[in-house]
Protein backbone atom coordinates (compact mmCIF):
# COMPACT_ATOMS: atom_id res chain seq x y z
CA UNK A 1 0.00 0.00 0.00
CA UNK A 2 1.44 3.43 -0.94
CA UNK A 3 2.00 6.01 1.82
CA UNK A 4 -0.70 8.62 2.41
CA UNK A 5 1.94 11.34 2.83
CA UNK A 6 5.29 11.77 1.07
CA UNK A 7 7.59 13.85 3.26
CA UNK A 8 8.99 15.88 0.38
CA UNK A 9 8.53 19.52 -0.54
CA UNK A 10 6.79 20.77 -3.64
CA UNK A 11 9.39 22.77 -5.67
CA UNK A 12 10.00 25.86 -3.53
CA UNK A 13 10.61 28.37 -6.29
CA UNK A 14 7.24 27.52 -7.85
CA UNK A 15 5.28 27.42 -4.59
CA UNK A 16 6.36 30.94 -3.60
CA UNK A 17 4.71 32.27 -6.79
CA UNK A 18 1.42 30.44 -6.24
CA UNK A 19 -1.90 32.18 -5.77
CA UNK A 20 -3.72 31.56 -2.49
CA UNK A 21 -7.43 31.27 -1.64
CA UNK A 22 -8.49 30.99 2.00
CA UNK A 23 -11.79 29.22 2.65
CA UNK A 24 -14.04 29.56 5.71
CA UNK A 25 -17.46 27.99 6.24
CA UNK A 26 -20.30 29.99 7.82
CA UNK A 27 -24.07 29.62 7.96
CA UNK A 28 -26.10 32.76 7.26
CA UNK A 29 -29.82 32.73 8.03
CA UNK A 30 -32.04 35.61 6.94
CA UNK A 31 -34.91 36.32 9.34
CA UNK A 32 -38.39 37.49 8.35
CA UNK A 33 -37.58 41.05 9.39
CA UNK A 34 -34.57 41.11 7.05
CA UNK A 35 -31.97 40.76 9.80
CA UNK A 36 -29.39 37.97 9.72
CA UNK A 37 -27.96 35.44 12.13
CA UNK A 38 -24.50 34.10 11.35
CA UNK A 39 -22.73 31.06 12.76
CA UNK A 40 -19.31 29.60 12.04
CA UNK A 41 -19.39 26.02 10.74
CA UNK A 42 -15.60 25.86 10.66
CA UNK A 43 -13.61 27.45 13.47
CA UNK A 44 -10.52 27.50 11.28
CA UNK A 45 -9.83 27.78 7.56
CA UNK A 46 -8.76 25.67 4.62
CA UNK A 47 -6.27 26.95 2.07
CA UNK A 48 -6.34 26.40 -1.67
CA UNK A 49 -3.41 27.12 -3.99
CA UNK A 50 -2.91 27.43 -7.72
CA UNK A 51 0.73 26.81 -8.58
CA UNK A 52 0.25 27.67 -12.25
CA UNK A 53 1.02 31.30 -11.43
CA UNK A 54 4.42 30.25 -10.06
CA UNK A 55 5.61 28.68 -13.32
CA UNK A 56 8.41 30.62 -14.98
CA UNK A 57 9.88 28.20 -17.53
CA UNK A 58 9.42 24.92 -19.37
CA UNK A 59 11.76 23.41 -16.78
CA UNK A 60 9.23 24.38 -14.09
CA UNK A 61 6.52 22.54 -16.02
CA UNK A 62 8.63 19.41 -16.04
CA UNK A 63 9.32 19.74 -12.29
CA UNK A 64 5.60 19.89 -11.57
CA UNK A 65 4.86 16.94 -13.86
CA UNK A 66 7.61 14.88 -12.20
CA UNK A 67 6.30 15.73 -8.74
CA UNK A 68 2.72 14.90 -9.80
CA UNK A 69 3.92 11.46 -10.89
CA UNK A 70 5.90 10.95 -7.67
CA UNK A 71 2.92 11.60 -5.36
CA UNK A 72 0.37 9.81 -7.57
CA UNK A 73 -1.85 12.79 -8.31
CA UNK A 74 -4.36 13.17 -5.47
CA UNK A 75 -3.17 9.98 -3.77
CA UNK A 76 -0.45 11.32 -1.47
CA UNK A 77 -0.04 14.50 0.48
CA UNK A 78 3.22 16.47 0.57
CA UNK A 79 4.85 19.58 2.01
CA UNK A 80 3.94 22.90 0.43
CA UNK A 81 5.38 26.32 1.30
CA UNK A 82 2.44 28.71 1.51
CA UNK A 83 3.76 32.02 0.08
CA UNK A 84 1.46 33.99 2.39
CA UNK A 85 1.85 32.11 5.68
CA UNK A 86 4.89 30.02 6.60
CA UNK A 87 6.32 31.74 9.71
CA UNK A 88 5.48 31.68 13.40
CA UNK A 89 5.97 35.46 13.44
CA UNK A 90 4.64 38.31 11.30
CA UNK A 91 5.01 37.90 7.53
CA UNK A 92 7.93 40.37 7.33
CA UNK A 93 9.59 39.25 10.58
CA UNK A 94 12.19 36.69 11.63
CA UNK A 95 11.07 33.77 13.81
CA UNK A 96 12.23 33.80 17.44
CA UNK A 97 11.82 31.43 20.38
CA UNK A 98 9.13 33.59 22.01
CA UNK A 99 6.79 33.93 19.00
CA UNK A 100 4.08 31.46 20.01
CA UNK A 101 2.92 30.23 23.41
CA UNK A 102 2.45 26.46 23.23
CA UNK A 103 1.30 25.89 26.79
CA UNK A 104 2.21 25.98 30.46
CA UNK A 105 4.16 23.31 32.28
CA UNK A 106 2.84 21.22 35.18
CA UNK A 107 5.97 19.24 35.98
CA UNK A 108 4.62 16.15 34.23
CA UNK A 109 3.59 17.01 30.67
CA UNK A 110 6.56 16.55 28.32
CA UNK A 111 4.81 16.83 24.93
CA UNK A 112 3.68 20.11 23.37
CA UNK A 113 2.10 20.58 19.92
CA UNK A 114 3.40 23.38 17.67
CA UNK A 115 0.59 25.83 16.93
CA UNK A 116 0.06 29.31 15.53
CA UNK A 117 -2.48 31.77 16.86
CA UNK A 118 -4.67 33.10 14.04
CA UNK A 119 -7.31 35.84 14.03
CA UNK A 120 -8.31 38.17 16.84
CA UNK A 121 -11.01 38.78 19.44
CA UNK A 122 -14.00 36.44 19.08
CA UNK A 123 -12.69 34.72 15.94
CA UNK A 124 -9.26 33.74 17.27
CA UNK A 125 -8.25 30.10 16.81
CA UNK A 126 -5.20 27.87 17.04
CA UNK A 127 -3.78 26.51 13.82
CA UNK A 128 -2.07 23.15 14.33
CA UNK A 129 1.41 23.14 12.81
CA UNK A 130 2.29 19.57 11.83
CA UNK A 131 5.04 20.15 9.26
CA UNK A 132 7.74 22.44 10.72
CA UNK A 133 10.79 23.08 8.57
CA UNK A 134 13.87 21.20 9.80
CA UNK A 135 16.57 23.36 11.33
CA UNK A 136 14.37 26.44 11.88
CA UNK A 137 12.94 25.65 15.32
CA UNK A 138 13.89 27.53 18.49
CA UNK A 139 12.28 26.79 21.88
CA UNK A 140 12.23 28.63 25.19
CA UNK A 141 10.84 27.91 28.65
CA UNK A 142 10.08 31.08 30.62
CA UNK A 143 12.23 32.92 28.09
CA UNK A 144 15.27 30.68 28.54
CA UNK A 145 16.44 28.98 25.33
CA UNK A 146 16.44 25.19 25.17
CA UNK A 147 18.71 23.14 22.91
CA UNK A 148 16.69 21.45 20.17
CA UNK A 149 18.00 17.92 19.66
CA UNK A 150 19.05 17.32 23.27
CA UNK A 151 16.89 19.26 25.78
CA UNK A 152 13.84 18.90 23.54
CA UNK A 153 13.20 16.73 20.48
CA UNK A 154 10.96 17.54 17.51
CA UNK A 155 8.89 15.12 15.45
CA UNK A 156 8.98 16.80 11.99
CA UNK A 157 5.95 14.81 10.78
CA UNK A 158 3.61 15.81 13.61
CA UNK A 159 5.04 19.06 14.98
CA UNK A 160 5.12 17.64 18.52
CA UNK A 161 7.89 18.73 20.89
CA UNK A 162 9.07 16.16 23.44
CA UNK A 163 11.03 17.53 26.38
CA UNK A 164 13.63 15.15 27.73
CA UNK A 165 14.09 14.10 31.35
CA UNK A 166 15.59 16.90 33.37
CA UNK A 167 14.15 19.55 31.04
CA UNK A 168 10.39 19.00 31.45
CA UNK A 169 8.72 22.37 32.19
CA UNK A 170 7.72 22.72 35.83
CA UNK A 171 4.53 24.28 37.23
CA UNK A 172 3.55 27.55 35.58
CA UNK A 173 6.57 27.69 33.28
CA UNK A 174 5.54 29.02 29.85
CA UNK A 175 6.67 27.09 26.77
CA UNK A 176 7.20 29.16 23.61
CA UNK A 177 8.64 28.51 20.16
CA UNK A 178 9.47 30.04 16.79
CA UNK A 179 9.82 28.28 13.44
CA UNK A 180 9.16 28.13 9.72
CA UNK A 181 6.55 25.63 8.57
CA UNK A 182 5.08 23.95 5.52
CA UNK A 183 1.42 23.28 4.84
CA UNK A 184 0.41 19.66 4.18
CA UNK A 185 -1.33 19.64 0.79
CA UNK A 186 -2.27 17.47 -2.17
CA UNK A 187 -3.16 17.94 -5.82
CA UNK A 188 -6.85 18.70 -6.19
CA UNK A 189 -7.22 16.71 -9.41
CA UNK A 190 -6.02 13.38 -10.76
CA UNK A 191 -5.47 14.95 -14.18
CA UNK A 192 -2.69 17.36 -15.05
CA UNK A 193 -3.15 19.15 -18.37
CA UNK A 194 -0.12 21.00 -19.68
CA UNK A 195 0.51 22.38 -23.16
CA UNK A 196 4.06 23.59 -23.70
CA UNK A 197 3.21 25.66 -26.80
CA UNK A 198 0.37 27.43 -25.00
CA UNK A 199 2.63 28.11 -22.02
CA UNK A 200 5.34 29.59 -24.22
CA UNK A 201 2.65 31.79 -25.80
CA UNK A 202 1.81 33.21 -22.36
CA UNK A 203 -1.12 31.02 -21.31
CA UNK A 204 -0.76 30.00 -17.66
CA UNK A 205 -2.21 26.56 -16.78
CA UNK A 206 -4.33 26.12 -13.67
CA UNK A 207 -2.81 23.55 -11.30
CA UNK A 208 -4.83 23.56 -8.07
CA UNK A 209 -3.72 22.18 -4.71
CA UNK A 210 -5.70 21.93 -1.48
CA UNK A 211 -4.60 21.93 2.18
CA UNK A 212 -4.89 18.67 4.10
CA UNK A 213 -6.67 19.17 7.41
CA UNK A 214 -6.13 16.97 10.44
Short mmCIF file of N, CA and C in Angstrom, two decimals, residues 9-20 48-56 60 63-64 67 78-86 181-183 185 207 209:
data_model
loop_
_atom_site.label_atom_id
_atom_site.label_comp_id
_atom_site.label_asym_id
_atom_site.label_seq_id
_atom_site.Cartn_x
_atom_site.Cartn_y
_atom_site.Cartn_z
N UNK A 9 9.07 18.19 -0.29
CA UNK A 9 8.53 19.52 -0.54
C UNK A 9 8.24 19.73 -2.02
N UNK A 10 7.08 20.30 -2.30
CA UNK A 10 6.79 20.77 -3.64
C UNK A 10 7.87 21.79 -4.01
N UNK A 11 8.30 21.85 -5.29
CA UNK A 11 9.39 22.77 -5.67
C UNK A 11 9.20 24.18 -5.12
N UNK A 12 10.15 24.62 -4.29
CA UNK A 12 10.00 25.86 -3.53
C UNK A 12 9.87 27.10 -4.41
N UNK A 13 10.67 27.18 -5.44
CA UNK A 13 10.61 28.37 -6.29
C UNK A 13 9.26 28.55 -6.96
N UNK A 14 8.57 27.45 -7.23
CA UNK A 14 7.24 27.52 -7.85
C UNK A 14 6.19 27.84 -6.80
N UNK A 15 6.29 27.22 -5.63
CA UNK A 15 5.28 27.42 -4.59
C UNK A 15 5.21 28.87 -4.14
N UNK A 16 6.35 29.56 -4.08
CA UNK A 16 6.36 30.94 -3.60
C UNK A 16 5.71 31.90 -4.59
N UNK A 17 5.43 31.44 -5.82
CA UNK A 17 4.71 32.27 -6.79
C UNK A 17 3.26 31.87 -6.94
N UNK A 18 2.79 30.94 -6.11
CA UNK A 18 1.42 30.44 -6.24
C UNK A 18 0.41 31.47 -5.76
N UNK A 19 -0.80 31.37 -6.29
CA UNK A 19 -1.90 32.18 -5.77
C UNK A 19 -2.57 31.41 -4.64
N UNK A 20 -3.17 32.15 -3.70
CA UNK A 20 -3.72 31.56 -2.49
C UNK A 20 -5.18 31.97 -2.33
N UNK A 48 -6.43 26.93 -0.31
CA UNK A 48 -6.34 26.40 -1.67
C UNK A 48 -5.25 27.18 -2.40
N UNK A 49 -4.52 26.50 -3.26
CA UNK A 49 -3.41 27.12 -3.99
C UNK A 49 -3.52 26.79 -5.47
N UNK A 50 -3.06 27.71 -6.30
CA UNK A 50 -2.91 27.43 -7.72
C UNK A 50 -1.46 27.72 -8.08
N UNK A 51 -0.71 26.65 -8.34
CA UNK A 51 0.73 26.81 -8.58
C UNK A 51 1.04 27.19 -10.01
N UNK A 52 0.01 27.26 -10.87
CA UNK A 52 0.25 27.67 -12.25
C UNK A 52 0.87 29.05 -12.34
N UNK A 53 0.49 29.94 -11.40
CA UNK A 53 1.02 31.30 -11.43
C UNK A 53 2.49 31.37 -11.01
N UNK A 54 3.01 30.26 -10.46
CA UNK A 54 4.42 30.25 -10.06
C UNK A 54 5.35 29.70 -11.12
N UNK A 55 4.79 29.25 -12.24
CA UNK A 55 5.61 28.68 -13.32
C UNK A 55 6.33 29.79 -14.07
N UNK A 56 7.62 29.60 -14.30
CA UNK A 56 8.41 30.62 -14.98
C UNK A 56 9.09 30.08 -16.25
N UNK A 60 10.18 24.41 -15.20
CA UNK A 60 9.23 24.38 -14.09
C UNK A 60 8.07 23.43 -14.39
N UNK A 63 9.20 20.01 -13.73
CA UNK A 63 9.32 19.74 -12.29
C UNK A 63 7.96 19.39 -11.69
N UNK A 64 6.94 20.14 -12.09
CA UNK A 64 5.60 19.89 -11.57
C UNK A 64 5.10 18.53 -12.04
N UNK A 67 6.80 15.80 -10.11
CA UNK A 67 6.30 15.73 -8.74
C UNK A 67 4.90 15.11 -8.71
N UNK A 78 1.82 16.05 0.60
CA UNK A 78 3.22 16.47 0.57
C UNK A 78 3.36 17.83 1.24
N UNK A 79 4.59 18.26 1.42
CA UNK A 79 4.85 19.58 2.01
C UNK A 79 4.71 20.67 0.94
N UNK A 80 4.07 21.77 1.34
CA UNK A 80 3.94 22.90 0.43
C UNK A 80 4.21 24.18 1.20
N UNK A 81 5.05 25.06 0.64
CA UNK A 81 5.38 26.32 1.30
C UNK A 81 4.37 27.40 0.87
N UNK A 82 3.46 27.69 1.76
CA UNK A 82 2.44 28.71 1.51
C UNK A 82 3.14 30.07 1.39
N UNK A 83 3.04 30.75 0.24
CA UNK A 83 3.76 32.02 0.08
C UNK A 83 3.27 33.11 1.02
N UNK A 84 2.04 32.96 1.55
CA UNK A 84 1.46 33.99 2.39
C UNK A 84 1.54 33.69 3.88
N UNK A 85 1.85 32.46 4.26
CA UNK A 85 1.85 32.11 5.68
C UNK A 85 2.74 30.90 5.93
N UNK A 86 3.98 31.13 6.32
CA UNK A 86 4.89 30.02 6.60
C UNK A 86 5.85 30.34 7.75
N UNK A 181 7.34 26.85 8.73
CA UNK A 181 6.55 25.63 8.57
C UNK A 181 6.02 25.51 7.16
N UNK A 182 5.74 24.27 6.78
CA UNK A 182 5.08 23.95 5.52
C UNK A 182 3.62 23.60 5.80
N UNK A 183 2.81 23.68 4.77
CA UNK A 183 1.42 23.28 4.84
C UNK A 183 1.27 21.92 4.18
N UNK A 185 -0.41 19.39 1.91
CA UNK A 185 -1.33 19.64 0.79
C UNK A 185 -1.33 18.45 -0.15
N UNK A 207 -3.23 24.78 -11.98
CA UNK A 207 -2.81 23.55 -11.30
C UNK A 207 -3.17 23.71 -9.82
N UNK A 209 -4.04 23.00 -5.88
CA UNK A 209 -3.72 22.18 -4.71
C UNK A 209 -4.68 22.55 -3.59
#
